[in-house]
Amino acid sequence: MEELKKLAAKEALRYIDDDMIIGLGTGSTTAYFIQMLGKKLMTEELEDVYGIPTSHQSRLLALESGIPVVTLDEVDAIDIAVDGADEVDPHLNLIKGRGAALTMEKIIEYRAGTFIVLVDESKLVEYLGQRVPVPIEVIPAAWRAIKEELEVFNATAELRMGVKKDGPVITDNGNFILDAKFIKIEDPLDMEIELNNIPGVVENGIFADIADIILVGTKEGVKKLER
């Protein structure tokens, strides 16, 4: 699967030109893209490209790779955003957020002129929620109440716990993550709105009607899906 991720990341470079502002997503597939982009800048195959990171992780990787970074406040527009996804349905709706950076990812990718998603073929599903839960960033004081409220949507939610630390995962914004497992998400756009209407929810990992291009790494090469 790592080789398939690299194939998709390499293909995404074809969309990058000089003088672009690039939204840099978070996760293993996007990490390959960031490193490859950095090499293009180092060899001067690309010039005057700046990245807007979606997380501390992507910011550190961008700097290590030689990509100059800017903030959302410093730019007038974002030309392209590149990120991965945990699930992609046939209508190009996404579930994202396993890296706990979903809020800034959505802010930046919503504002990008073109949003390109990099996945391997295992991420293609028949419907959202088929394999992975929906990450929901929540205010810490409200997580238990939100967990109970999610039962209205026939969802079971668990507080995401840290792997190399005691206690829950803390986002870059200082919040908690609930992972909500749905039986089936029939209407992703409606569900995205409904979840964000719950008091205490900061953002959720359903990205409906936002992706423009999906680059899928397969054993036969890169497959392009377009809205």
mmCIF file of C-alpha atoms in Angstrom, residues 132-211:
data_model
loop_
_atom_site.group_PDB
_atom_site.id
_atom_site.type_symbol
_atom_site.label_atom_id
_atom_site.label_comp_id
_atom_site.label_asym_id
_atom_site.label_seq_id
_atom_site.Cartn_x
_atom_site.Cartn_y
_atom_site.Cartn_z
ATOM 1 C CA VAL A 132 -14.102 3.580 9.514
ATOM 2 C CA PRO A 133 -15.802 5.773 12.127
ATOM 3 C CA VAL A 134 -16.370 9.498 11.693
ATOM 4 C CA PRO A 135 -13.933 11.556 13.779
ATOM 5 C CA ILE A 136 -15.633 14.414 15.619
ATOM 6 C CA GLU A 137 -13.610 17.158 17.308
ATOM 7 C CA VAL A 138 -15.376 18.247 20.498
ATOM 8 C CA ILE A 139 -14.915 20.690 23.361
ATOM 9 C CA PRO A 140 -13.446 18.602 26.229
ATOM 10 C CA ALA A 141 -16.100 19.585 28.772
ATOM 11 C CA ALA A 142 -18.869 18.382 26.435
ATOM 12 C CA TRP A 143 -17.527 15.057 25.176
ATOM 13 C CA ARG A 144 -19.688 12.814 27.350
ATOM 14 C CA ALA A 145 -22.897 14.722 26.587
ATOM 15 C CA ILE A 146 -22.111 14.648 22.845
ATOM 16 C CA LYS A 147 -21.373 10.921 23.011
ATOM 17 C CA GLU A 148 -24.862 10.345 24.446
ATOM 18 C CA GLU A 149 -26.492 12.664 21.896
ATOM 19 C CA LEU A 150 -24.950 10.711 19.036
ATOM 20 C CA GLU A 151 -27.184 7.794 19.983
ATOM 21 C CA VAL A 152 -30.006 9.756 18.312
ATOM 22 C CA PHE A 153 -28.186 9.122 15.031
ATOM 23 C CA ASN A 154 -27.831 5.398 15.839
ATOM 24 C CA ALA A 155 -24.112 5.939 16.271
ATOM 25 C CA THR A 156 -21.812 4.503 18.884
ATOM 26 C CA ALA A 157 -18.926 6.786 19.823
ATOM 27 C CA GLU A 158 -15.706 6.281 21.702
ATOM 28 C CA LEU A 159 -13.269 8.827 23.052
ATOM 29 C CA ARG A 160 -9.999 8.449 21.148
ATOM 30 C CA MET A 161 -7.173 7.619 23.538
ATOM 31 C CA GLY A 162 -3.489 8.370 23.080
ATOM 32 C CA VAL A 163 -1.114 5.592 21.993
ATOM 33 C CA LYS A 164 2.162 6.868 23.436
ATOM 34 C CA LYS A 165 0.629 8.999 26.175
ATOM 35 C CA ASP A 166 -1.816 8.501 28.999
ATOM 36 C CA GLY A 167 -5.309 9.882 28.487
ATOM 37 C CA PRO A 168 -7.186 11.087 25.412
ATOM 38 C CA VAL A 169 -5.771 12.396 22.144
ATOM 39 C CA ILE A 170 -5.525 16.197 22.233
ATOM 40 C CA THR A 171 -5.919 18.042 18.914
ATOM 41 C CA ASP A 172 -3.800 21.004 17.823
ATOM 42 C CA ASN A 173 -6.751 23.130 18.986
ATOM 43 C CA GLY A 174 -6.720 21.632 22.493
ATOM 44 C CA ASN A 175 -9.860 19.535 22.002
ATOM 45 C CA PHE A 176 -10.866 15.838 22.200
ATOM 46 C CA ILE A 177 -11.784 13.450 19.387
ATOM 47 C CA LEU A 178 -14.835 11.189 19.436
ATOM 48 C CA ASP A 179 -14.845 8.389 16.853
ATOM 49 C CA ALA A 180 -18.466 7.757 15.893
ATOM 50 C CA LYS A 181 -19.414 4.523 14.146
ATOM 51 C CA PHE A 182 -22.575 4.764 12.015
ATOM 52 C CA ILE A 183 -24.475 1.834 10.556
ATOM 53 C CA LYS A 184 -24.631 3.624 7.191
ATOM 54 C CA ILE A 185 -24.449 7.288 6.197
ATOM 55 C CA GLU A 186 -27.205 7.712 3.625
ATOM 56 C CA ASP A 187 -26.832 11.478 3.056
ATOM 57 C CA PRO A 188 -23.282 12.672 3.845
ATOM 58 C CA LEU A 189 -23.976 16.381 3.366
ATOM 59 C CA ASP A 190 -27.016 16.326 5.631
ATOM 60 C CA MET A 191 -25.159 14.300 8.267
ATOM 61 C CA GLU A 192 -22.190 16.681 8.144
ATOM 62 C CA ILE A 193 -24.493 19.616 8.881
ATOM 63 C CA GLU A 194 -26.474 17.765 11.555
ATOM 64 C CA LEU A 195 -23.351 16.770 13.477
ATOM 65 C CA ASN A 196 -21.972 20.300 13.421
ATOM 66 C CA ASN A 197 -25.251 21.583 14.850
ATOM 67 C CA ILE A 198 -24.681 19.678 18.107
ATOM 68 C CA PRO A 199 -23.525 22.188 20.751
ATOM 69 C CA GLY A 200 -19.933 21.464 21.716
ATOM 70 C CA VAL A 201 -18.964 19.967 18.353
ATOM 71 C CA VAL A 202 -16.133 21.917 16.740
ATOM 72 C CA GLU A 203 -16.037 20.024 13.434
ATOM 73 C CA ASN A 204 -16.596 16.531 12.057
ATOM 74 C CA GLY A 205 -14.740 14.360 9.559
ATOM 75 C CA ILE A 206 -17.391 14.146 6.834
ATOM 76 C CA PHE A 207 -16.154 16.168 3.849
ATOM 77 C CA ALA A 208 -19.151 16.238 1.501
ATOM 78 C CA ASP A 209 -19.147 17.947 -1.919
ATOM 79 C CA ILE A 210 -15.659 19.388 -1.450
ATOM 80 C CA ALA A 211 -13.166 17.155 -3.290
#
